[in-house]
PDB file of C-alpha atoms in Angstrom:
ATOM      1  CA  MET U 222      95.530  98.938  93.395  1.00  0.00           C
ATOM      2  CA  HIS U 223      98.855 100.934  93.350  1.00  0.00           C
ATOM      3  CA  ILE U 224      98.087 104.590  94.229  1.00  0.00           C
ATOM      4  CA  GLU U 225      99.443 106.776  91.852  1.00  0.00           C
ATOM      5  CA  PRO U 226     102.237 108.838  92.906  1.00  0.00           C
ATOM      6  CA  GLY U 227     101.464 112.450  93.993  1.00  0.00           C
ATOM      7  CA  ILE U 228      98.154 111.867  95.157  1.00  0.00           C
ATOM      8  CA  VAL U 229      99.140 111.802  98.924  1.00  0.00           C
ATOM      9  CA  THR U 230     102.354 113.458  99.632  1.00  0.00           C
ATOM     10  CA  GLY U 231     104.352 115.365 102.263  1.00  0.00           C
ATOM     11  CA  ALA U 232     103.047 115.201 105.754  1.00  0.00           C
ATOM     12  CA  LYS U 233     100.075 113.229 104.817  1.00  0.00           C
ATOM     13  CA  LEU U 234     102.191 110.204 104.250  1.00  0.00           C
ATOM     14  CA  VAL U 235     102.591 109.956 108.051  1.00  0.00           C
ATOM     15  CA  LEU U 236      99.099 108.353 108.005  1.00  0.00           C
ATOM     16  CA  SER U 237      99.913 105.638 105.761  1.00  0.00           C
ATOM     17  CA  TYR U 238     103.072 104.723 108.074  1.00  0.00           C
ATOM     18  CA  ALA U 239     100.697 104.234 110.870  1.00  0.00           C
ATOM     19  CA  THR U 240      97.979 102.389 109.193  1.00  0.00           C
ATOM     20  CA  SER U 241     100.659 100.049 107.585  1.00  0.00           C
ATOM     21  CA  ALA U 242     102.400  99.480 111.223  1.00  0.00           C
ATOM     22  CA  VAL U 243      98.864  98.317 112.462  1.00  0.00           C
ATOM     23  CA  ALA U 244      98.249  96.198 109.618  1.00  0.00           C
ATOM     24  CA  ALA U 245     101.804  94.708 110.061  1.00  0.00           C
ATOM     25  CA  GLY U 246     101.331  94.366 113.860  1.00  0.00           C
ATOM     26  CA  TYR U 247      97.993  92.391 113.449  1.00  0.00           C
ATOM     27  CA  ALA U 248      99.712  90.295 110.639  1.00  0.00           C
ATOM     28  CA  ILE U 249     102.360  89.256 113.286  1.00  0.00           C
ATOM     29  CA  LYS U 250     100.109  88.356 115.688  1.00  0.00           C
ATOM     30  CA  LEU U 251      98.366  86.163 113.098  1.00  0.00           C
ATOM     31  CA  ALA U 252     101.649  84.746 112.369  1.00  0.00           C
ATOM     32  CA  ALA U 253     102.272  83.718 115.995  1.00  0.00           C
ATOM     33  CA  GLU U 254      98.835  81.885 116.076  1.00  0.00           C
ATOM     34  CA  THR U 255      99.997  80.387 112.688  1.00  0.00           C
ATOM     35  CA  VAL U 256     103.291  79.084 114.329  1.00  0.00           C
ATOM     36  CA  ARG U 257     101.603  77.715 117.110  1.00  0.00           C
ATOM     37  CA  GLU U 258      99.081  75.744 114.618  1.00  0.00           C
ATOM     38  CA  GLN U 259     101.165  74.507 112.059  1.00  0.00           C
ATOM     39  CA  GLY U 260     104.686  75.417 112.998  1.00  0.00           C
ATOM     40  CA  ILE U 261     107.317  77.959 111.719  1.00  0.00           C
ATOM     41  CA  ILE U 262     108.524  76.069 108.953  1.00  0.00           C
ATOM     42  CA  SER U 263     105.038  75.967 107.485  1.00  0.00           C
ATOM     43  CA  LEU U 264     104.680  79.401 107.821  1.00  0.00           C
ATOM     44  CA  ALA U 265     107.812  80.153 106.176  1.00  0.00           C
ATOM     45  CA  VAL U 266     106.825  77.919 103.127  1.00  0.00           C
ATOM     46  CA  ARG U 267     103.422  79.120 102.442  1.00  0.00           C
ATOM     47  CA  SER U 268     104.565  82.772 103.077  1.00  0.00           C
ATOM     48  CA  ALA U 269     107.232  82.217 100.534  1.00  0.00           C
ATOM     49  CA  ALA U 270     104.835  80.684  98.018  1.00  0.00           C
ATOM     50  CA  ALA U 271     102.428  83.231  98.579  1.00  0.00           C
ATOM     51  CA  THR U 272     104.970  86.053  97.884  1.00  0.00           C
ATOM     52  CA  VAL U 273     106.271  84.234  94.294  1.00  0.00           C
ATOM     53  CA  LEU U 274     102.259  83.995  93.650  1.00  0.00           C
ATOM     54  CA  VAL U 275     101.637  87.678  94.371  1.00  0.00           C
ATOM     55  CA  PHE U 276     104.825  88.871  92.585  1.00  0.00           C
ATOM     56  CA  SER U 277     103.781  86.828  89.336  1.00  0.00           C
ATOM     57  CA  PHE U 278     100.171  88.397  89.628  1.00  0.00           C
ATOM     58  CA  PHE U 279     101.316  92.011  89.499  1.00  0.00           C
ATOM     59  CA  GLU U 280     103.785  91.380  86.835  1.00  0.00           C
ATOM     60  CA  LEU U 281     102.164  89.027  84.761  1.00  0.00           C
ATOM     61  CA  LEU U 282      98.504  88.790  85.227  1.00  0.00           C
ATOM     62  CA  PRO U 283      96.520  91.916  82.966  1.00  0.00           C
ATOM     63  CA  HIS U 284      96.502  95.233  84.743  1.00  0.00           C
ATOM     64  CA  PHE U 285      95.792  98.697  83.872  1.00  0.00           C
ATOM     65  CA  ARG U 286      95.893 102.148  85.238  1.00  0.00           C
ATOM     66  CA  VAL U 287      92.413 103.869  85.908  1.00  0.00           C
ATOM     67  CA  GLU U 288      92.748 107.223  86.918  1.00  0.00           C
ATOM     68  CA  ILE U 289      93.828 107.213  90.673  1.00  0.00           C
ATOM     69  CA  SER U 290      95.235 103.808  90.853  1.00  0.00           C
ATOM     70  CA  GLU U 291      95.720 100.333  88.976  1.00  0.00           C
ATOM     71  CA  VAL U 292      93.121  97.687  88.590  1.00  0.00           C
ATOM     72  CA  HIS U 293      95.012  94.249  89.263  1.00  0.00           C
ATOM     73  CA  PHE U 294      93.602  90.800  89.757  1.00  0.00           C
ATOM     74  CA  ILE U 295      95.121  90.126  92.999  1.00  0.00           C
ATOM     75  CA  LEU U 296      93.477  87.090  94.046  1.00  0.00           C
ATOM     76  CA  GLY U 297      93.710  88.029  97.587  1.00  0.00           C
ATOM     77  CA  SER U 298      90.794  85.623  98.775  1.00  0.00           C
ATOM     78  CA  THR U 299      92.305  82.661  96.812  1.00  0.00           C
ATOM     79  CA  LEU U 300      95.492  83.401  98.720  1.00  0.00           C
ATOM     80  CA  PHE U 301      93.598  83.415 101.982  1.00  0.00           C
ATOM     81  CA  LEU U 302      91.983  80.200 101.205  1.00  0.00           C
ATOM     82  CA  LEU U 303      95.212  78.431 100.226  1.00  0.00           C
ATOM     83  CA  PHE U 304      97.504  79.447 102.843  1.00  0.00           C
ATOM     84  CA  GLY U 305      95.577  81.085 105.462  1.00  0.00           C
ATOM     85  CA  ALA U 306      95.810  84.799 106.510  1.00  0.00           C
ATOM     86  CA  ALA U 307      98.966  85.296 108.096  1.00  0.00           C
ATOM     87  CA  PRO U 308     101.057  83.799 105.003  1.00  0.00           C
ATOM     88  CA  ALA U 309      98.859  85.611 102.528  1.00  0.00           C
ATOM     89  CA  ALA U 310      99.393  88.881 104.127  1.00  0.00           C
ATOM     90  CA  PHE U 311     103.282  88.469 104.390  1.00  0.00           C
ATOM     91  CA  GLY U 312     102.985  87.386 100.643  1.00  0.00           C
ATOM     92  CA  LEU U 313     101.033  90.360  99.791  1.00  0.00           C
ATOM     93  CA  ALA U 314     103.301  92.711 101.533  1.00  0.00           C
ATOM     94  CA  LEU U 315     106.683  91.070 100.308  1.00  0.00           C
ATOM     95  CA  GLY U 316     105.417  90.759  96.654  1.00  0.00           C
ATOM     96  CA  LEU U 317     104.427  94.377  96.625  1.00  0.00           C
ATOM     97  CA  LEU U 318     107.844  95.177  98.171  1.00  0.00           C
ATOM     98  CA  LEU U 319     109.843  93.141  95.445  1.00  0.00           C
ATOM     99  CA  GLN U 320     107.878  94.757  92.511  1.00  0.00           C
ATOM    100  CA  GLY U 321     108.640  98.251  93.912  1.00  0.00           C
ATOM    101  CA  LEU U 322     112.231  97.664  94.510  1.00  0.00           C
ATOM    102  CA  PHE U 323     113.055  95.859  91.323  1.00  0.00           C
ATOM    103  CA  PHE U 324     110.714  97.224  88.748  1.00  0.00           C
ATOM    104  CA  VAL U 325     108.537 100.322  90.137  1.00  0.00           C
ATOM    105  CA  PRO U 326     110.743 102.186  92.561  1.00  0.00           C
ATOM    106  CA  THR U 327     108.269 105.344  92.064  1.00  0.00           C
ATOM    107  CA  ASP U 328     105.721 103.202  94.100  1.00  0.00           C
ATOM    108  CA  LEU U 329     107.758 102.930  97.038  1.00  0.00           C
ATOM    109  CA  PRO U 330     106.634 106.210  98.751  1.00  0.00           C
ATOM    110  CA  GLN U 331     103.051 104.752  98.437  1.00  0.00           C
ATOM    111  CA  PHE U 332     104.232 101.593  99.954  1.00  0.00           C
ATOM    112  CA  GLY U 333     102.488 102.025 103.104  1.00  0.00           C
ATOM    113  CA  MET U 334      99.228 103.122 101.627  1.00  0.00           C
ATOM    114  CA  ASN U 335      99.289  99.896  99.161  1.00  0.00           C
ATOM    115  CA  VAL U 336      99.911  97.759 102.072  1.00  0.00           C
ATOM    116  CA  THR U 337      97.257  98.859 104.124  1.00  0.00           C
ATOM    117  CA  THR U 338      94.886  98.688 101.007  1.00  0.00           C
ATOM    118  CA  LEU U 339      96.049  95.140 100.564  1.00  0.00           C
ATOM    119  CA  LEU U 340      95.880  93.656 104.151  1.00  0.00           C
ATOM    120  CA  VAL U 341      93.157  95.440 105.849  1.00  0.00           C
ATOM    121  CA  PRO U 342      90.455  93.771 103.549  1.00  0.00           C
ATOM    122  CA  LEU U 343      92.376  90.517 103.926  1.00  0.00           C
ATOM    123  CA  PHE U 344      91.743  90.499 107.659  1.00  0.00           C
ATOM    124  CA  ALA U 345      88.239  91.342 107.071  1.00  0.00           C
ATOM    125  CA  ILE U 346      87.479  88.371 104.864  1.00  0.00           C
ATOM    126  CA  ARG U 347      89.330  86.249 107.533  1.00  0.00           C
ATOM    127  CA  MET U 348      86.500  87.433 110.110  1.00  0.00           C
ATOM    128  CA  LEU U 349      83.912  86.935 107.240  1.00  0.00           C
ATOM    129  CA  ALA U 350      85.048  83.609 106.479  1.00  0.00           C
ATOM    130  CA  GLY U 351      84.345  82.494 110.176  1.00  0.00           C
ATOM    131  CA  ARG U 352      80.663  83.900 109.873  1.00  0.00           C
ATOM    132  CA  ILE U 353      79.680  82.505 106.582  1.00  0.00           C
ATOM    133  CA  ILE U 354      81.487  79.251 106.215  1.00  0.00           C
ATOM    134  CA  PRO U 355      80.374  76.565 108.640  1.00  0.00           C
ATOM    135  CA  GLY U 356      83.046  74.725 110.885  1.00  0.00           C
ATOM    136  CA  ASN U 357      82.104  71.383 109.235  1.00  0.00           C
ATOM    137  CA  THR U 358      82.938  72.678 105.650  1.00  0.00           C
ATOM    138  CA  THR U 359      86.223  72.832 104.300  1.00  0.00           C
ATOM    139  CA  TYR U 360      87.596  75.470 101.805  1.00  0.00           C
ATOM    140  CA  VAL U 361      87.711  73.125  99.144  1.00  0.00           C
ATOM    141  CA  ASP U 362      84.078  72.197  99.316  1.00  0.00           C
ATOM    142  CA  LEU U 363      82.765  76.195  99.349  1.00  0.00           C
ATOM    143  CA  GLN U 364      80.147  77.080  97.570  1.00  0.00           C
ATOM    144  CA  TYR U 365      80.177  79.709  94.544  1.00  0.00           C
ATOM    145  CA  ARG U 366      78.156  82.125  96.957  1.00  0.00           C
ATOM    146  CA  GLN U 367      80.564  81.812  99.489  1.00  0.00           C
ATOM    147  CA  ALA U 368      83.610  82.447  97.234  1.00  0.00           C
ATOM    148  CA  LEU U 369      81.698  85.375  95.829  1.00  0.00           C
ATOM    149  CA  ALA U 370      81.107  86.892  99.265  1.00  0.00           C
ATOM    150  CA  LEU U 371      84.857  86.723 100.270  1.00  0.00           C
ATOM    151  CA  SER U 372      85.916  87.994  96.894  1.00  0.00           C
ATOM    152  CA  THR U 373      83.321  90.807  96.851  1.00  0.00           C
ATOM    153  CA  ALA U 374      84.313  91.956 100.286  1.00  0.00           C
ATOM    154  CA  TYR U 375      87.872  91.755  99.474  1.00  0.00           C
ATOM    155  CA  GLN U 376      87.592  93.952  96.225  1.00  0.00           C
ATOM    156  CA  SER U 377      85.219  96.331  98.013  1.00  0.00           C
ATOM    157  CA  GLY U 378      87.719  96.825 100.807  1.00  0.00           C
ATOM    158  CA  ILE U 379      90.078  97.557  98.127  1.00  0.00           C
ATOM    159  CA  VAL U 380      88.301 100.117  96.524  1.00  0.00           C
ATOM    160  CA  GLY U 381      86.933 101.574  99.719  1.00  0.00           C
ATOM    161  CA  TRP U 382      90.778 101.938 100.760  1.00  0.00           C
ATOM    162  CA  VAL U 383      91.820 103.538  97.388  1.00  0.00           C
ATOM    163  CA  ALA U 384      88.685 106.093  97.589  1.00  0.00           C
ATOM    164  CA  PHE U 385      90.060 107.059 100.944  1.00  0.00           C
ATOM    165  CA  TRP U 386      93.392 107.799 100.187  1.00  0.00           C
ATOM    166  CA  ALA U 387      92.341 109.590  97.118  1.00  0.00           C
ATOM    167  CA  LEU U 388      89.793 111.783  99.017  1.00  0.00           C
ATOM    168  CA  TYR U 389      92.343 112.174 101.750  1.00  0.00           C
ATOM    169  CA  GLY U 390      95.091 113.334  99.254  1.00  0.00           C
ATOM    170  CA  ALA U 391      93.468 115.145  96.573  1.00  0.00           C
ATOM    171  CA  GLY U 392      89.902 116.346  98.284  1.00  0.00           C
ATOM    172  CA  PHE U 393      86.381 116.225  97.342  1.00  0.00           C
ATOM    173  CA  GLY U 394      86.506 118.179  93.894  1.00  0.00           C
ATOM    174  CA  ALA U 395      84.480 116.906  91.087  1.00  0.00           C
ATOM    175  CA  GLU U 396      87.415 115.752  89.033  1.00  0.00           C
ATOM    176  CA  ASN U 397      88.780 113.586  92.033  1.00  0.00           C
ATOM    177  CA  LEU U 398      85.416 111.857  92.523  1.00  0.00           C
ATOM    178  CA  ILE U 399      84.707 111.091  89.188  1.00  0.00           C
ATOM    179  CA  ALA U 400      88.400 109.481  89.057  1.00  0.00           C
ATOM    180  CA  ILE U 401      87.094 107.393  92.130  1.00  0.00           C
ATOM    181  CA  ALA U 402      84.111 106.385  90.644  1.00  0.00           C
ATOM    182  CA  SER U 403      85.657 105.228  87.326  1.00  0.00           C
ATOM    183  CA  PHE U 404      88.058 103.148  89.369  1.00  0.00           C
ATOM    184  CA  ALA U 405      85.422 101.713  91.415  1.00  0.00           C
ATOM    185  CA  ALA U 406      83.630 100.787  88.153  1.00  0.00           C
ATOM    186  CA  SER U 407      86.456  99.020  86.863  1.00  0.00           C
ATOM    187  CA  TYR U 408      86.576  96.752  89.536  1.00  0.00           C
ATOM    188  CA  VAL U 409      83.284  94.997  88.590  1.00  0.00           C
ATOM    189  CA  LEU U 410      85.221  92.734  86.177  1.00  0.00           C
ATOM    190  CA  VAL U 411      87.323  91.461  89.086  1.00  0.00           C
ATOM    191  CA  ILE U 412      84.799  90.710  91.385  1.00  0.00           C
ATOM    192  CA  VAL U 413      83.157  88.629  88.469  1.00  0.00           C
ATOM    193  CA  ILE U 414      86.224  86.718  87.734  1.00  0.00           C
ATOM    194  CA  GLU U 415      87.924  86.330  91.176  1.00  0.00           C
ATOM    195  CA  PRO U 416      85.431  83.959  92.649  1.00  0.00           C
ATOM    196  CA  LEU U 417      85.589  81.840  89.407  1.00  0.00           C
ATOM    197  CA  ALA U 418      89.296  81.734  89.937  1.00  0.00           C
ATOM    198  CA  ASP U 419      88.740  80.728  93.717  1.00  0.00           C
ATOM    199  CA  LEU U 420      86.483  77.834  92.717  1.00  0.00           C
ATOM    200  CA  ALA U 421      88.813  76.445  90.036  1.00  0.00           C
ATOM    201  CA  VAL U 422      91.732  76.468  92.377  1.00  0.00           C
ATOM    202  CA  LEU U 423      89.986  74.875  95.224  1.00  0.00           C
ATOM    203  CA  ALA U 424      88.896  72.146  92.841  1.00  0.00           C
ATOM    204  CA  LEU U 425      92.330  71.586  91.681  1.00  0.00           C
ATOM    205  CA  ALA U 426      93.269  71.481  95.628  1.00  0.00           C
ATOM    206  CA  LYS U 427      90.583  68.842  96.100  1.00  0.00           C
ATOM    207  CA  ILE U 428      91.925  66.654  93.353  1.00  0.00           C
ATOM    208  CA  LEU U 429      95.430  66.922  94.561  1.00  0.00           C
ATOM    209  CA  ARG U 430      94.063  66.525  98.231  1.00  0.00           C
ATOM    210  CA  GLY U 431      97.092  63.781  98.763  1.00  0.00           C
ATOM    211  CA  ALA U 432      99.642  66.049  97.404  1.00  0.00           C
ATOM    212  CA  THR U 433      98.900  69.118  99.272  1.00  0.00           C
ATOM    213  CA  ALA U 434     100.244  68.494 102.793  1.00  0.00           C
ATOM    214  CA  ASP U 435      99.200  70.749 105.685  1.00  0.00           C
ATOM    215  CA  GLY U 436     102.596  72.311 105.945  1.00  0.00           C
ATOM    216  CA  VAL U 437     102.275  73.712 102.490  1.00  0.00           C
ATOM    217  CA  VAL U 438      98.583  74.975 102.622  1.00  0.00           C
ATOM    218  CA  THR U 439      96.537  76.047 105.545  1.00  0.00           C
ATOM    219  CA  HIS U 440      95.125  73.195 107.618  1.00  0.00           C
ATOM    220  CA  ARG U 441      91.519  74.177 106.844  1.00  0.00           C
ATOM    221  CA  LEU U 442      91.883  73.831 103.150  1.00  0.00           C
ATOM    222  CA  HIS U 443      90.830  70.022 103.669  1.00  0.00           C
ATOM    223  CA  ASN U 444      90.050  69.806 107.430  1.00  0.00           C
ATOM    224  CA  ALA U 445      87.049  71.140 109.446  1.00  0.00           C
ATOM    225  CA  ALA U 446      87.686  73.729 111.718  1.00  0.00           C
ATOM    226  CA  SER U 447      88.837  72.800 115.285  1.00  0.00           C
ATOM    227  CA  THR U 448      86.438  72.849 117.993  1.00  0.00           C
TER     228      THR U 448
END
């Protein structure tokens, strides 16, 4: 979901700085909550693990450019279910930054847009999870429909933000609208595959319950919600 260079330029980039700053602020708030729940070491370990995974996803998994952006298997819902919202947010932001610094420096001017596009849908599925996953259900016991709902919401959020940036930067011309539609259509495959990835990872985590300590994964992975 790397916004292509040249779509949003000049003074319009200021909005991306503002939205990414708000997203960063909310991530820090969630981080403070995570530290209170599981400690700062756990937050650091999970954030580092998420960063490595995100960097690997961006570099190693199949991805291709479709008009205004790139289609990636980001596995945002998987990161959320394994590590929690704050570590997943830090991992997405830092993994994206490392990729830009070392491999795609032309993406750095779009960093604010890309961070917003990744993090705001993540925060949305955090709230959605609280509504659709009963408190007595651990994440390793999710059903396919629940994983599908989280993944679909995350990917829909990404498509929505990409469309917003494209319209904000390039307007409502027919060519731009077709480009947005092409990008959205290409994400259907991602929406189908990612819930399966979620369930596969969660099944492995269930098998390895004794080897996945609370400090390495989110407490909710193997435990019911606190009352």
